[in-house]
PDB file of C-alpha atoms in Angstrom:
ATOM      1  CA  MET E  93       0.000   0.000   0.000  1.00 79.00           C
ATOM      2  CA  ASN E  94       1.175   3.497  -0.797  1.00 89.00           C
ATOM      3  CA  TYR E  95       1.058   5.632   2.337  1.00 92.00           C
ATOM      4  CA  GLY E  96       2.275   8.802   0.621  1.00 92.00           C
ATOM      5  CA  LYS E  97      -1.265  10.047   0.007  1.00 93.00           C
ATOM      6  CA  TYR E  98      -2.113   9.727   3.690  1.00 94.00           C
ATOM      7  CA  VAL E  99       1.155  11.281   4.849  1.00 94.00           C
ATOM      8  CA  LEU E 100       0.452  14.238   2.560  1.00 94.00           C
ATOM      9  CA  THR E 101      -3.144  14.448   3.803  1.00 94.00           C
ATOM     10  CA  PHE E 102      -1.981  14.365   7.420  1.00 95.00           C
ATOM     11  CA  SER E 103       0.691  16.990   6.710  1.00 95.00           C
ATOM     12  CA  LEU E 104      -1.766  19.366   5.050  1.00 94.00           C
ATOM     13  CA  PHE E 105      -4.355  18.932   7.795  1.00 92.00           C
ATOM     14  CA  SER E 106      -1.612  19.445  10.407  1.00 91.00           C
ATOM     15  CA  LEU E 107      -0.459  22.667   8.811  1.00 90.00           C
ATOM     16  CA  ALA E 108      -4.044  23.905   8.479  1.00 90.00           C
ATOM     17  CA  VAL E 109      -4.815  23.200  12.149  1.00 86.00           C
ATOM     18  CA  LEU E 110      -1.475  24.708  13.205  1.00 82.00           C
ATOM     19  CA  ILE E 111      -2.170  27.905  11.266  1.00 85.00           C
ATOM     20  CA  MET E 112      -5.716  28.150  12.670  1.00 85.00           C
ATOM     21  CA  MET E 113      -4.458  27.629  16.230  1.00 80.00           C
ATOM     22  CA  MET E 114      -1.673  30.176  15.752  1.00 77.00           C
ATOM     23  CA  LEU E 115      -4.152  32.714  14.370  1.00 82.00           C
ATOM     24  CA  ALA E 116      -6.474  32.097  17.298  1.00 80.00           C
ATOM     25  CA  SER E 117      -3.529  32.524  19.645  1.00 75.00           C
ATOM     26  CA  VAL E 118      -2.609  35.860  18.087  1.00 75.00           C
ATOM     27  CA  LEU E 119      -6.178  37.137  17.729  1.00 82.00           C
ATOM     28  CA  PHE E 120      -7.133  36.287  21.300  1.00 80.00           C
ATOM     29  CA  ASP E 121      -3.703  37.081  22.747  1.00 73.00           C
ATOM     30  CA  SER E 122      -3.340  33.711  24.428  1.00 73.00           C
ATOM     31  CA  ARG E 123      -0.505  31.251  24.876  1.00 69.00           C
ATOM     32  CA  LEU E 124      -1.629  27.774  23.910  1.00 65.00           C
ATOM     33  CA  GLY E 125       1.655  25.932  24.459  1.00 65.00           C
ATOM     34  CA  ASN E 126       1.629  22.183  23.859  1.00 61.00           C
ATOM     35  CA  SER E 127      -2.095  22.126  23.235  1.00 73.00           C
ATOM     36  CA  ILE E 128      -1.380  23.238  19.666  1.00 80.00           C
ATOM     37  CA  SER E 129       0.587  20.074  18.972  1.00 84.00           C
ATOM     38  CA  LEU E 130      -2.099  17.793  20.366  1.00 88.00           C
ATOM     39  CA  ALA E 131      -4.885  19.691  18.592  1.00 86.00           C
ATOM     40  CA  MET E 132      -2.888  19.388  15.392  1.00 88.00           C
ATOM     41  CA  ALA E 133      -2.519  15.608  15.857  1.00 92.00           C
ATOM     42  CA  ILE E 134      -6.212  15.143  16.641  1.00 93.00           C
ATOM     43  CA  GLY E 135      -7.495  17.280  13.771  1.00 91.00           C
ATOM     44  CA  ALA E 136      -5.105  15.876  11.198  1.00 94.00           C
ATOM     45  CA  GLY E 137      -5.582  12.332  12.487  1.00 95.00           C
ATOM     46  CA  TYR E 138      -9.351  12.486  12.072  1.00 95.00           C
ATOM     47  CA  GLY E 139      -9.055  13.972   8.597  1.00 94.00           C
ATOM     48  CA  THR E 140      -6.571  11.326   7.507  1.00 95.00           C
ATOM     49  CA  ALA E 141      -8.532   8.453   9.051  1.00 95.00           C
ATOM     50  CA  MET E 142     -11.687   9.618   7.284  1.00 95.00           C
ATOM     51  CA  ARG E 143      -9.798   9.877   3.997  1.00 95.00           C
ATOM     52  CA  PHE E 144      -8.553   6.294   4.448  1.00 96.00           C
ATOM     53  CA  VAL E 145     -12.057   5.004   5.218  1.00 95.00           C
ATOM     54  CA  ILE E 146     -13.557   6.781   2.225  1.00 93.00           C
ATOM     55  CA  ASP E 147     -10.839   5.403  -0.076  1.00 94.00           C
ATOM     56  CA  HIS E 148     -10.969   1.791   1.178  1.00 93.00           C
ATOM     57  CA  GLN E 149     -14.516   1.529   2.591  1.00 92.00           C
ATOM     58  CA  ARG E 150     -13.069   0.050   5.798  1.00 94.00           C
ATOM     59  CA  ALA E 151     -10.926   0.923   8.786  1.00 94.00           C
ATOM     60  CA  PRO E 152      -7.185   0.264   8.506  1.00 96.00           C
ATOM     61  CA  TYR E 153      -5.993  -3.246   9.322  1.00 95.00           C
ATOM     62  CA  LEU E 154      -3.563  -3.628  12.232  1.00 95.00           C
ATOM     63  CA  GLN E 155      -0.378  -3.418  10.085  1.00 96.00           C
ATOM     64  CA  GLU E 156      -1.753  -0.453   8.129  1.00 95.00           C
ATOM     65  CA  ARG E 157      -2.773   1.263  11.346  1.00 96.00           C
ATOM     66  CA  ARG E 158       0.680   0.813  12.871  1.00 96.00           C
ATOM     67  CA  LYS E 159       2.376   2.301   9.821  1.00 96.00           C
ATOM     68  CA  LEU E 160      -0.091   5.175   9.596  1.00 96.00           C
ATOM     69  CA  VAL E 161       0.277   5.995  13.285  1.00 97.00           C
ATOM     70  CA  LEU E 162       4.082   5.941  13.156  1.00 96.00           C
ATOM     71  CA  LEU E 163       4.244   7.998   9.964  1.00 96.00           C
ATOM     72  CA  CYS E 164       1.769  10.531  11.342  1.00 96.00           C
ATOM     73  CA  LEU E 165       3.691  10.673  14.615  1.00 96.00           C
ATOM     74  CA  LEU E 166       6.864  11.435  12.668  1.00 96.00           C
ATOM     75  CA  ILE E 167       5.061  14.210  10.792  1.00 95.00           C
ATOM     76  CA  CYS E 168       3.800  15.602  14.127  1.00 92.00           C
ATOM     77  CA  LEU E 169       7.326  15.688  15.494  1.00 92.00           C
ATOM     78  CA  CYS E 170       8.705  17.379  12.381  1.00 92.00           C
ATOM     79  CA  ILE E 171       5.989  20.027  12.130  1.00 90.00           C
ATOM     80  CA  SER E 172       6.009  20.697  15.887  1.00 86.00           C
ATOM     81  CA  SER E 173       9.791  21.064  15.859  1.00 87.00           C
ATOM     82  CA  MET E 174       9.659  23.494  12.950  1.00 86.00           C
ATOM     83  CA  ALA E 175       6.846  25.467  14.581  1.00 81.00           C
ATOM     84  CA  LEU E 176       8.743  25.593  17.874  1.00 80.00           C
ATOM     85  CA  THR E 177      11.867  26.818  16.106  1.00 82.00           C
ATOM     86  CA  LEU E 178       9.906  29.577  14.375  1.00 77.00           C
ATOM     87  CA  LEU E 179       7.536  30.560  17.168  1.00 73.00           C
ATOM     88  CA  LEU E 180       9.783  30.469  20.213  1.00 73.00           C
ATOM     89  CA  PRO E 181      11.740  33.605  19.283  1.00 73.00           C
ATOM     90  CA  MET E 182       8.503  35.420  18.400  1.00 71.00           C
ATOM     91  CA  GLN E 183       6.616  34.462  21.581  1.00 70.00           C
ATOM     92  CA  MET E 184       9.412  35.059  24.091  1.00 72.00           C
ATOM     93  CA  SER E 185      11.038  38.314  25.022  1.00 76.00           C
ATOM     94  CA  GLU E 186      14.671  38.751  23.959  1.00 78.00           C
ATOM     95  CA  GLU E 187      15.819  38.446  27.546  1.00 81.00           C
ATOM     96  CA  ALA E 188      13.889  35.227  28.179  1.00 76.00           C
ATOM     97  CA  TYR E 189      14.999  33.772  24.850  1.00 73.00           C
ATOM     98  CA  GLY E 190      18.610  34.538  25.736  1.00 80.00           C
ATOM     99  CA  GLN E 191      18.233  32.682  29.042  1.00 82.00           C
ATOM    100  CA  LEU E 192      16.761  29.595  27.375  1.00 78.00           C
ATOM    101  CA  PRO E 193      20.079  27.719  26.887  1.00 81.00           C
ATOM    102  CA  SER E 194      20.981  28.099  30.567  1.00 84.00           C
ATOM    103  CA  LEU E 195      17.482  26.914  31.577  1.00 80.00           C
ATOM    104  CA  ILE E 196      17.825  23.817  29.399  1.00 81.00           C
ATOM    105  CA  GLU E 197      21.287  23.101  30.813  1.00 83.00           C
ATOM    106  CA  ALA E 198      19.887  23.389  34.337  1.00 85.00           C
ATOM    107  CA  MET E 199      17.325  20.646  33.663  1.00 84.00           C
ATOM    108  CA  SER E 200      18.411  17.066  34.155  1.00 87.00           C
ATOM    109  CA  TRP E 201      18.626  14.944  31.021  1.00 89.00           C
ATOM    110  CA  PRO E 202      16.563  12.130  32.533  1.00 91.00           C
ATOM    111  CA  ALA E 203      13.756  14.631  33.190  1.00 89.00           C
ATOM    112  CA  ILE E 204      13.935  15.921  29.620  1.00 87.00           C
ATOM    113  CA  ALA E 205      13.935  12.353  28.289  1.00 92.00           C
ATOM    114  CA  LEU E 206      10.976  11.385  30.486  1.00 95.00           C
ATOM    115  CA  LEU E 207       8.951  14.423  29.411  1.00 90.00           C
ATOM    116  CA  THR E 208       9.740  13.711  25.770  1.00 90.00           C
ATOM    117  CA  VAL E 209       8.666  10.071  26.084  1.00 95.00           C
ATOM    118  CA  VAL E 210       5.438  11.056  27.861  1.00 94.00           C
ATOM    119  CA  VAL E 211       4.497  13.673  25.240  1.00 91.00           C
ATOM    120  CA  ILE E 212       5.304  11.348  22.326  1.00 93.00           C
ATOM    121  CA  GLY E 213       3.414   8.547  24.097  1.00 95.00           C
ATOM    122  CA  ILE E 214       0.298  10.687  24.475  1.00 94.00           C
ATOM    123  CA  HIS E 215       0.433  11.622  20.792  1.00 94.00           C
ATOM    124  CA  TYR E 216       0.915   7.945  19.863  1.00 96.00           C
ATOM    125  CA  LEU E 217      -2.063   6.847  21.954  1.00 96.00           C
ATOM    126  CA  VAL E 218      -4.292   9.566  20.517  1.00 96.00           C
ATOM    127  CA  LEU E 219      -3.343   8.719  16.925  1.00 96.00           C
ATOM    128  CA  ASN E 220      -3.734   4.999  17.559  1.00 96.00           C
ATOM    129  CA  TRP E 221      -7.189   5.564  19.037  1.00 97.00           C
ATOM    130  CA  ILE E 222      -8.195   7.682  16.024  1.00 96.00           C
ATOM    131  CA  PHE E 223      -6.981   5.150  13.454  1.00 96.00           C
ATOM    132  CA  ALA E 224      -8.515   2.222  15.361  1.00 95.00           C
ATOM    133  CA  TRP E 225     -11.793   2.982  17.134  1.00 94.00           C
ATOM    134  CA  SER E 226     -12.742   6.242  15.399  1.00 94.00           C
ATOM    135  CA  SER E 227     -12.033   4.959  11.901  1.00 95.00           C
ATOM    136  CA  ARG E 228     -14.062   1.786  12.618  1.00 94.00           C
ATOM    137  CA  LYS E 229     -17.012   3.920  13.745  1.00 94.00           C
ATOM    138  CA  PHE E 230     -16.690   6.136  10.682  1.00 94.00           C
ATOM    139  CA  ALA E 231     -16.489   3.058   8.405  1.00 93.00           C
ATOM    140  CA  GLU E 232     -19.711   1.733   9.955  1.00 92.00           C
ATOM    141  CA  GLN E 233     -21.438   5.045   9.261  1.00 92.00           C
ATOM    142  CA  VAL E 234     -20.160   5.149   5.669  1.00 87.00           C
ATOM    143  CA  ASN E 235     -21.342   1.593   5.056  1.00 85.00           C
ATOM    144  CA  GLN E 236     -24.794   2.342   6.544  1.00 86.00           C
ATOM    145  CA  VAL E 237     -25.226   5.354   4.289  1.00 82.00           C
ATOM    146  CA  GLN E 238     -24.320   3.333   1.203  1.00 77.00           C
ATOM    147  CA  GLU E 239     -26.830   0.560   1.990  1.00 70.00           C
TER     148      GLU E 239
END
């Protein structure tokens, strides 16, 4: 199976959700933090899962789901990293941005690793749930409509 179509779909949905969340953040003068990344994963995951169901008239099989989840997780990490690199200097004052390296050095590496694993794990679980349960429910609805 060619997953390129679904990676592209997920990427486009991710960018669209990211842009909408960033605009909302600017318009309402709020700091959304990590919620942007999770909202991006949820929105793009649902869009991609629905695209898969519409194309194949079924939910992804276990092997397909695993590949889709891992590819989408990789896209999440890439887009979130790029967004962080671009947004951090804009959101922080010059003084705070200058102190960032010393703050990172002050944190213990095990704590950073644990936080990273927890955040990636949450994203993985959310994407897996979307491509499993949610896509099955959507496939049932699509099949009912066609009958």
